[in-house]
Coordinates of C-alpha atoms in Angstrom, one line a residue:
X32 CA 0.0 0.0 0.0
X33 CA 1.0 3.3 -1.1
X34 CA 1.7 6.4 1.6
X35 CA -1.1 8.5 -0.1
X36 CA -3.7 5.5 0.0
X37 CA -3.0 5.1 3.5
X38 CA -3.2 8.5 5.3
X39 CA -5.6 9.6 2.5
X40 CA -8.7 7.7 4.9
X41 CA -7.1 9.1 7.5
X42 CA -7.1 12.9 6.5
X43 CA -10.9 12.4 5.3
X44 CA -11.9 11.5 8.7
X45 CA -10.4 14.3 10.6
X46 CA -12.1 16.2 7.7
X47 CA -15.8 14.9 8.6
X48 CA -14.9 15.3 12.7
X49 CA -14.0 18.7 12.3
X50 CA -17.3 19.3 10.1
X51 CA -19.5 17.2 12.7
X52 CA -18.1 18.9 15.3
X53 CA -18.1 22.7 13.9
X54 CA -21.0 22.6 11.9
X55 CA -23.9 23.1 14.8
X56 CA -21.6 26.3 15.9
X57 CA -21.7 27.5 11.9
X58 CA -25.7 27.1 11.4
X59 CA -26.2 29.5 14.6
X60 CA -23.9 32.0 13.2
X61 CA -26.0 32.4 10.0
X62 CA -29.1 31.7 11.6
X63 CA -30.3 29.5 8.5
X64 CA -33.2 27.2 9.8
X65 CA -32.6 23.3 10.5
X66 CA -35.0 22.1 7.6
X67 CA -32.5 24.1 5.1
X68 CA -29.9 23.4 6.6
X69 CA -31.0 19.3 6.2
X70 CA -32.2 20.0 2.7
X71 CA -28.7 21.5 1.6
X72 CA -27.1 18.3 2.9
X73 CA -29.4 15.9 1.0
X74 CA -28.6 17.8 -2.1
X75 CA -24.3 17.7 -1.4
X76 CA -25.3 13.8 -0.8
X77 CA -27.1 13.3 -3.8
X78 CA -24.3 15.1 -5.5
X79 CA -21.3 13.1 -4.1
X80 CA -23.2 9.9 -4.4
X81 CA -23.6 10.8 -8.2
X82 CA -19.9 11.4 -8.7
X83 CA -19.3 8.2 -7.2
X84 CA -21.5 6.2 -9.3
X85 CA -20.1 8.2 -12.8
X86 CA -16.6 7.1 -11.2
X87 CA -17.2 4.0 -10.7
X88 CA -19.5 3.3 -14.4
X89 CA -16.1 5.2 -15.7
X90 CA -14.0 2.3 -13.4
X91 CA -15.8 -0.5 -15.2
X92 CA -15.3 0.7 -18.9
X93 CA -12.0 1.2 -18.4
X94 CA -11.3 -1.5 -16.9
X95 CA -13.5 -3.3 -19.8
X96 CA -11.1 -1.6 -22.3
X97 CA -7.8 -2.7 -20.2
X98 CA -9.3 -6.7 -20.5
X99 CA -9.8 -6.5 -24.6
X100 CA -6.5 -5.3 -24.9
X101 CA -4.8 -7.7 -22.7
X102 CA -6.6 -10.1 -24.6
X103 CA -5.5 -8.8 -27.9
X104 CA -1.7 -8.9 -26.0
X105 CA -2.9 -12.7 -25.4
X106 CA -3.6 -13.7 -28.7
X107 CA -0.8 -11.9 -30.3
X108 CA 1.4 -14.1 -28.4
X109 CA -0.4 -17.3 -29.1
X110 CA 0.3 -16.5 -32.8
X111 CA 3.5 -15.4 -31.9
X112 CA 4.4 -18.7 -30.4
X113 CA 2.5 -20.5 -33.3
X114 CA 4.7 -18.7 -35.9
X115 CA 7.9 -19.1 -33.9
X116 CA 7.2 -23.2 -34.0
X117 CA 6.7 -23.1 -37.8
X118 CA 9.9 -21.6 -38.5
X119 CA 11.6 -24.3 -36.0
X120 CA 10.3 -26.8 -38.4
X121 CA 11.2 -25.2 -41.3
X122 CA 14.6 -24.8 -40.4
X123 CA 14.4 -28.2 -38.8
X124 CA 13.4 -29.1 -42.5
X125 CA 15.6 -27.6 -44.0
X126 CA 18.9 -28.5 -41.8
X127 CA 17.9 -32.1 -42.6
X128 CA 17.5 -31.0 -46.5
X129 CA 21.3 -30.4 -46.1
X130 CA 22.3 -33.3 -48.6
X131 CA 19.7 -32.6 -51.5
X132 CA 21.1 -28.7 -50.8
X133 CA 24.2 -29.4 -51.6
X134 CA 23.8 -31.7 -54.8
X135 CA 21.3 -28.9 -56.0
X136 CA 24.4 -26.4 -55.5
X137 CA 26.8 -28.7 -57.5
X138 CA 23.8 -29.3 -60.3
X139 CA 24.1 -25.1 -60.5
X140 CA 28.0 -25.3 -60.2
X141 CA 28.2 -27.7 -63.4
X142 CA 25.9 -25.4 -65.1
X143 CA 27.4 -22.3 -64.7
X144 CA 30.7 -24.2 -66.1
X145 CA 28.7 -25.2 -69.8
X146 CA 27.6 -21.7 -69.6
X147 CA 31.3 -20.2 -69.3
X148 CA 32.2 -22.4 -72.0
X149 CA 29.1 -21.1 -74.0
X150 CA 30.3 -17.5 -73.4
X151 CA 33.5 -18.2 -74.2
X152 CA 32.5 -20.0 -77.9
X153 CA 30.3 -17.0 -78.5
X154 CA 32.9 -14.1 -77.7
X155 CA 35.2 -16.4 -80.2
X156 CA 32.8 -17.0 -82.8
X157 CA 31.8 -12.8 -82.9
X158 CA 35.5 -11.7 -83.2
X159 CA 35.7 -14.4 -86.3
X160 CA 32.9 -12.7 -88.0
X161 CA 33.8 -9.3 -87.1
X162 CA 37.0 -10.0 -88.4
X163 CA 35.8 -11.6 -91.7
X164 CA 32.6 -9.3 -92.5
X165 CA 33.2 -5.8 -90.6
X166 CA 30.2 -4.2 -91.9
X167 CA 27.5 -7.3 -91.5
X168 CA 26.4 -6.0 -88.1
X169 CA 24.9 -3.0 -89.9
X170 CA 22.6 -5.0 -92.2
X171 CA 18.9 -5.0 -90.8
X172 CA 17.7 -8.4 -89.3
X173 CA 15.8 -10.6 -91.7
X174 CA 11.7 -10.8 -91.3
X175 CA 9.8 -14.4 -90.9
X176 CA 6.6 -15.0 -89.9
X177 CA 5.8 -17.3 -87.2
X178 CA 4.6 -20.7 -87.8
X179 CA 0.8 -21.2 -88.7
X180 CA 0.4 -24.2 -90.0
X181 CA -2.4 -26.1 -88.3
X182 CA -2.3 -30.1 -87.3
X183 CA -4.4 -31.0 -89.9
X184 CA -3.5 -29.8 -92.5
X185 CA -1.1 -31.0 -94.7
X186 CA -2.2 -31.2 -97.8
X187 CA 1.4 -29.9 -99.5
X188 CA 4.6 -30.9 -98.4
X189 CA 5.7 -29.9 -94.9
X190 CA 8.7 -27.2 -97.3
X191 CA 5.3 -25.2 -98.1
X192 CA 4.5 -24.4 -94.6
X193 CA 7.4 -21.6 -94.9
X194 CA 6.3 -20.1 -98.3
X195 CA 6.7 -16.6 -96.8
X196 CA 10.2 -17.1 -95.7
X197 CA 11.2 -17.6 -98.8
X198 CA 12.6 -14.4 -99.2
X199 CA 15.1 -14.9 -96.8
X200 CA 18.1 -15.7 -99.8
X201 CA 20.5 -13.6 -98.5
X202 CA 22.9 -15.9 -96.6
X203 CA 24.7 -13.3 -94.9
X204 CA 21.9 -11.5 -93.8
X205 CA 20.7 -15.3 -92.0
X206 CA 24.1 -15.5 -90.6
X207 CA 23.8 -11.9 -89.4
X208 CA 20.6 -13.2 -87.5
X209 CA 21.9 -16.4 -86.3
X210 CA 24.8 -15.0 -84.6
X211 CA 22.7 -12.1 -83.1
X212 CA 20.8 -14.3 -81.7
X213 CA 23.2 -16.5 -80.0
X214 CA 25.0 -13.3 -78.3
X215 CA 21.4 -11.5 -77.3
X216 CA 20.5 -15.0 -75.9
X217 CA 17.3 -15.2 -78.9
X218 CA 17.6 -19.1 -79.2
X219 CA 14.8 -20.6 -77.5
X220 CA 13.0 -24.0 -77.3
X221 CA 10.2 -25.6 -79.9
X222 CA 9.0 -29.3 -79.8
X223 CA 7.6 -31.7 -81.6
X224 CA 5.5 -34.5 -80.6
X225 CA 6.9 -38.1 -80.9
X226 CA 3.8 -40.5 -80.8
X227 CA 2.7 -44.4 -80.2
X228 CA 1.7 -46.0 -83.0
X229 CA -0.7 -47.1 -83.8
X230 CA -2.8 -45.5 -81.4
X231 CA -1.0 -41.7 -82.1
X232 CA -1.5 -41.6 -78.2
X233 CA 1.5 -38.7 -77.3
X234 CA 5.2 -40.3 -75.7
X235 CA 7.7 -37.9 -76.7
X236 CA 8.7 -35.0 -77.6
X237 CA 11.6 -33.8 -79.9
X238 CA 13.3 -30.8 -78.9
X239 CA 14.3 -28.1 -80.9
X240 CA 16.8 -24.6 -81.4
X241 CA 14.5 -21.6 -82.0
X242 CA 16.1 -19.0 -83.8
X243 CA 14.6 -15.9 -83.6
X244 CA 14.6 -12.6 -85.0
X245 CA 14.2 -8.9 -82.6
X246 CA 11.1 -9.2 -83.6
X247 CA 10.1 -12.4 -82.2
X248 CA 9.6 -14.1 -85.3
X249 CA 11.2 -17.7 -86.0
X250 CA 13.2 -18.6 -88.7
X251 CA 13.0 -22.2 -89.9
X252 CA 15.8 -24.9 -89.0
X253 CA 16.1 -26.0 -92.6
X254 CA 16.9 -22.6 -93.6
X255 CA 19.8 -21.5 -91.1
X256 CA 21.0 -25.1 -90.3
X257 CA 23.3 -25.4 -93.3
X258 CA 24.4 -22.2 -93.3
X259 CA 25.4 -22.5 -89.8
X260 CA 27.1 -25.9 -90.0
X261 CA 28.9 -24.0 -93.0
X262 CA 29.9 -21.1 -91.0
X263 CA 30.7 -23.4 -88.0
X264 CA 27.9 -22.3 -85.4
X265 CA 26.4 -25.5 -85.7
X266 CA 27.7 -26.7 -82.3
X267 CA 27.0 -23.9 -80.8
X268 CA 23.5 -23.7 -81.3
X269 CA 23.4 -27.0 -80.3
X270 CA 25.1 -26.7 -77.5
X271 CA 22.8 -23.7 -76.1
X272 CA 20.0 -26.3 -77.5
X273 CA 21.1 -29.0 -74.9
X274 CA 21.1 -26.4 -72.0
X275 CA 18.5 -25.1 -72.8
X276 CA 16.3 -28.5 -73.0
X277 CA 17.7 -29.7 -69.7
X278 CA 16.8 -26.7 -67.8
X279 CA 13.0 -27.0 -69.9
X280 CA 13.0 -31.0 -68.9
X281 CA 14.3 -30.4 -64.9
X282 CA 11.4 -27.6 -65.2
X283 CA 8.9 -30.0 -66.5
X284 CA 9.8 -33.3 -63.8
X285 CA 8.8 -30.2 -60.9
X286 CA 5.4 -30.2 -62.3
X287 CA 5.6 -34.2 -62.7
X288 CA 4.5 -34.3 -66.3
X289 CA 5.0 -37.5 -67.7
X290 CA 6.3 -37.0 -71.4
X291 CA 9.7 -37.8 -72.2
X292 CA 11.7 -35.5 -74.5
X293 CA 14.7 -36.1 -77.0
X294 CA 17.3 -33.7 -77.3
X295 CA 20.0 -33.9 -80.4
X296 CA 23.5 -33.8 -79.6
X297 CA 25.8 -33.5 -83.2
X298 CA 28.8 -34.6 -83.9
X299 CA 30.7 -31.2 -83.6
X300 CA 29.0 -31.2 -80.2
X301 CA 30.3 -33.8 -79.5
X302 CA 33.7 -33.4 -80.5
X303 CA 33.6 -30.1 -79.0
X304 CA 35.9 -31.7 -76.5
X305 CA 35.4 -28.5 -73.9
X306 CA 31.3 -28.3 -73.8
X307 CA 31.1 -32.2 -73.9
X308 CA 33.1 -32.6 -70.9
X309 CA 31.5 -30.3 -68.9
X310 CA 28.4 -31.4 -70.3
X311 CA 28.7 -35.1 -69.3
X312 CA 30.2 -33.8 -65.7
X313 CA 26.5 -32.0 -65.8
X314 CA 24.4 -34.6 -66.6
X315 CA 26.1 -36.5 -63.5
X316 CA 24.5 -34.0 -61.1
X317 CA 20.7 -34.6 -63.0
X318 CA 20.7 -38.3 -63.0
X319 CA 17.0 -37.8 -61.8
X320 CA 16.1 -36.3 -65.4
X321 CA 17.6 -40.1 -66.9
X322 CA 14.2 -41.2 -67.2
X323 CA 12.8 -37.7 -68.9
X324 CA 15.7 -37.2 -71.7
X325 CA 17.0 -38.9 -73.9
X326 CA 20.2 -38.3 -76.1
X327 CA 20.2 -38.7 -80.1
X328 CA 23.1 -39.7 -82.4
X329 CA 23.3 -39.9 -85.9
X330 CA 24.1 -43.3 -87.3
X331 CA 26.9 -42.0 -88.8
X332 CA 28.6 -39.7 -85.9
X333 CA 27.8 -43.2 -83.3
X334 CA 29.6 -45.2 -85.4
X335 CA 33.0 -42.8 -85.8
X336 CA 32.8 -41.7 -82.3
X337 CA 36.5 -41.7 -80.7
X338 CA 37.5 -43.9 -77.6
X339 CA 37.3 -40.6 -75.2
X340 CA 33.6 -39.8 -76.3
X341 CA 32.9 -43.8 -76.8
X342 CA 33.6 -44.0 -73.0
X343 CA 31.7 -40.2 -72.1
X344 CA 28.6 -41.6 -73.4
X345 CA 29.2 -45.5 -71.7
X346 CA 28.8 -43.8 -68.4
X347 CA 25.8 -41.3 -69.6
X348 CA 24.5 -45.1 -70.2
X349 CA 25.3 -46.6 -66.6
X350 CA 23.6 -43.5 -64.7
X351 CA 20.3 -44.6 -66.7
X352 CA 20.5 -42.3 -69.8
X353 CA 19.3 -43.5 -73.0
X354 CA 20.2 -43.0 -76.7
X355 CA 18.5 -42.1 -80.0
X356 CA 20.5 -44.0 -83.0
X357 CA 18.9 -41.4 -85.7
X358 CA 19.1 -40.9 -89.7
X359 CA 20.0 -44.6 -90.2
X360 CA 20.2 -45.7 -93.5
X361 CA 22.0 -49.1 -93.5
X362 CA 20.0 -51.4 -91.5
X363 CA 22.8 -53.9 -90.9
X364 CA 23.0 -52.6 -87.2
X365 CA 25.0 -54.1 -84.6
X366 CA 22.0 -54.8 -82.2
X367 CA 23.9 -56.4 -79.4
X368 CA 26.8 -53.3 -79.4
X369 CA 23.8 -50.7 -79.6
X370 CA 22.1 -52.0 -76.6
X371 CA 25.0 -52.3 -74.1
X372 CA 25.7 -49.2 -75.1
X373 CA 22.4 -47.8 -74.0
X374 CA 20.8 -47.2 -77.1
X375 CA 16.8 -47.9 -76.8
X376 CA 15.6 -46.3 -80.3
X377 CA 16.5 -46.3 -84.0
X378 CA 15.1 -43.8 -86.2
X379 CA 14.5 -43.9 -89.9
X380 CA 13.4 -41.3 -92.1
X381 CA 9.8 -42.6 -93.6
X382 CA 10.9 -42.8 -96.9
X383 CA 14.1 -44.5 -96.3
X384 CA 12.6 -47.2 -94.2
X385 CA 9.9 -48.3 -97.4
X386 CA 13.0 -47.7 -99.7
X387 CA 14.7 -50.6 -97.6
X388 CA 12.0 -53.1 -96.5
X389 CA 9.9 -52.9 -99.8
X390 CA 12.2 -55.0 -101.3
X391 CA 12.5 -57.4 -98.2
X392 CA 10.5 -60.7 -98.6
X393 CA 10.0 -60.6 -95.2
X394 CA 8.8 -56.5 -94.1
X395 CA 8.9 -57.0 -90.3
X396 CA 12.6 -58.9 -90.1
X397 CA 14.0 -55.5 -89.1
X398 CA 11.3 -55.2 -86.6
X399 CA 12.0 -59.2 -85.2
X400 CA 16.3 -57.6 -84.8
X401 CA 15.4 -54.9 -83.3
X402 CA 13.9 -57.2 -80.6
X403 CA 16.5 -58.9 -79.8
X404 CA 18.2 -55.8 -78.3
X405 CA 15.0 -54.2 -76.6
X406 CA 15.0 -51.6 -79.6
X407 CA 12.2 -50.0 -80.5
X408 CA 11.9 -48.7 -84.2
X409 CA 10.7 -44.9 -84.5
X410 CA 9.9 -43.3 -87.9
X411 CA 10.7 -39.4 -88.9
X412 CA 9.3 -37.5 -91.6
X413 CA 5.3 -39.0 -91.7
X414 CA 3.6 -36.3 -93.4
X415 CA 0.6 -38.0 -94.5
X416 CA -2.1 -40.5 -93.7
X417 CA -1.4 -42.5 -97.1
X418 CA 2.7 -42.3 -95.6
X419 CA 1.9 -43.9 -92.4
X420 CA -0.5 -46.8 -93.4
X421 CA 2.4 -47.7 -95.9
X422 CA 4.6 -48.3 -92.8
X423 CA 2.5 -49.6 -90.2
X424 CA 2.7 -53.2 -91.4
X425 CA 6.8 -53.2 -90.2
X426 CA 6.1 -52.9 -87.1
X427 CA 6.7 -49.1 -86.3
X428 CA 6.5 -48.5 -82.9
X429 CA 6.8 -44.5 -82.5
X430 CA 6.4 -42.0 -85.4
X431 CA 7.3 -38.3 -86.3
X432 CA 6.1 -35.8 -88.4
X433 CA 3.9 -33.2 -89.8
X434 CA 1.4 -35.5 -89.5
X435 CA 1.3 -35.7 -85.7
X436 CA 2.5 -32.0 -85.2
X437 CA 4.7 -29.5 -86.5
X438 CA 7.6 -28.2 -84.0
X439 CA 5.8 -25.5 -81.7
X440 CA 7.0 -23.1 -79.2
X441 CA 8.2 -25.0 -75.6
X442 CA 5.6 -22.6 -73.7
X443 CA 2.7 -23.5 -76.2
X444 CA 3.3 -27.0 -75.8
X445 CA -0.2 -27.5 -74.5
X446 CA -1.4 -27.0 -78.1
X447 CA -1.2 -30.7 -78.6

């Protein structure tokens, strides 16, 4: 108890003696009459007691306010507490997350190595042409529209769905474009669905460099792919292709699609002795995409492959990645060597394949070889109903082509 509550009674009971004892003495002085005198009293009484009660109504609201806000001070700390446990378990979570961390830190490590070497091929490859064609920067960007061309229709040949690129004959001006793009980081992603046959049901998909101009617009592969491999960009459009469709394919496997995707690697890729190496030293950090992406090699850069790459793409095998044997024309394969070596599909261009088996007397005998390895036969270039009837009977198991879908833009792959 405080000195002021405790003389405070004290002091108003001397007070009320004094007044009980000197009031009678008072009232004679003035000479006011009794019954006043009482009534002046009752009226003080009625007064105090009413300053009393507004004190006390004015007690109990406050002391209404003080409980809200000490419950508001209670809750706060309830959530408080709450919020405090959720961050113990999310850094609970992620202290035990400590392994997967660290491999994710390597996986970006190995990437940012490919994307040195990238860097480094593109800073070498603009100084060549700057050096050779001082003036070519200068010259405007060429003008293509994007693809149009609609699922089903092909009634012309698959050439026809570029008529309006046709303009483009200025090789330098392409090359101008090409190499733009590569150092203003223009190449994107486009796929093209690989299905089942016979029941067209979607598998695959094959991915794809997007050249494209400021504009946006896409040039076609068929128009800047010779020029490149003649001005020696080809590997390095495909190498930017390859990181490119492993960051798309890591991308895809977070949102648990189930399509599988090929990616092309060339044979100047894969003499590119730099890239490849840090490529394969890549791949070892995303064994998880082994099931998503597979690899595919000509027939003829698989079968002049040196011991250094033989061996690169022996362990891309053993960690679970498989191989595409594409643009096979002899069909004396060696089944055995192509399946320990991890090779699960071999591709034929439509025409090719009838070329060949037409004159077998047995159509399905490269189908009953291709068993014996666990091979499955996939067919490119079906552009036509007609095509793929004429095909069915040797036992196709995937097919390609205009047919089934025209390459599209990675983000508009929904289209199929």
């Amino acid at each position: 108890m405080s000195p002021s509550q405790f003389f405070a009674p004290i002091a108003y009971g001397a007070i009320a003696a004094a007044v009980a004892i000197g009031a009678p003495e008072a009232i004679d002085i003035v000479g006011l009459p009794f019954e006043r005198v009482a009534g002046i009293l009752l009226g003080l009484n009625v007064f105090l007691f009413g300053l009393w009660l507004q004190e006390m109504v004015a007690r109990q609201g406050a002391l209404k306010k003080l409980d809200q806000k000490i419950q508001r001070v209670q809750d706060v700390v309830i959530r408080q507490r709450s919020d405090m446990r959720s961050m113990a378990e999310t850094v609970r979570a992620h202290a035990e997350a400590v392994p997967e961390g660290a491999a994710e830190l390597e996986t970006v490590v190995a990437e940012m190595r490919m994307l040195k070497t990238l860097v480094g091929q593109l800073s070498a490859k603009s100084a060549q042409a700057a050096k050779a064609r001082p003036v070519a920067a200068a010259r405007p960007a060429p003008q293509a529209r994007p693809l149009t061309a609609q699922d089903d229709e092909y009634d012309d040949p698959i050439d026809d769905a570029y008529d309006d690129d046709r303009e483009l004959t200025d090789e330098e001006l392409i090359l101008d474009s090409v190499r733009d793009a590569l150092n203003e980081d223009r190449v994107g992603l486009s796929l093209q669905p690989i299905v089942q046959l016979p029941s067209r049901r979607l598998s695959m998909y094959q991915c794809m460099a997007a050249i494209r101009t400021p504009e946006g617009t896409e040039i076609p592969p068929e128009t800047y792919l010779p020029l490149a491999e003649q001005a020696g960009l080809l590997a390095t459009i495909n190498n930017m292709l390859l990181v490119r469709s492993v960051q798309f394919v890591r991308r895809m496997r977070r949102q648990r699609t189930q399509v599988a995707y090929v990616c092309e690697i060339v044979g100047e890729t894969l003499r590119d002795r730099d890239f490849f190496t840090d490529f394969t030293a890549f791949m070892r950090e995303n064994t998880d995409l082994a099931g998503s992406l597979h690899f595919q090699i000509t027939q003829h850069d698989a079968y002049r492959m040196d011991a250094r790459t033989d061996r690169e793409l022996a362990d891309l095998a053993k960690l679970g990645f498989r191989f595409v044997l594409d643009k096979v024309t002899n069909l004396d394969l060696f089944i055995s060597d192509l399946s320990q070596k991890g090779f699960r599909y071999v591709k034929i261009d439509a025409p090719v394949l009838v070329e060949k088996l037409s004159k077998q007397p047995d159509p399905r005998v490269l189908r009953r070889n291709l068993d014996l390895g666990a091979i499955d036969l996939m067919v490119d270039g079906i552009e036509k109903d007609a095509q793929l009837v004429s095909i069915l009977d040797y036992g196709v198991d995937f097919g390609q082509g205009a047919l089934f879908g025209l390459p599209r833009p990675a983000e508009k792959r929904d289209v199929y």
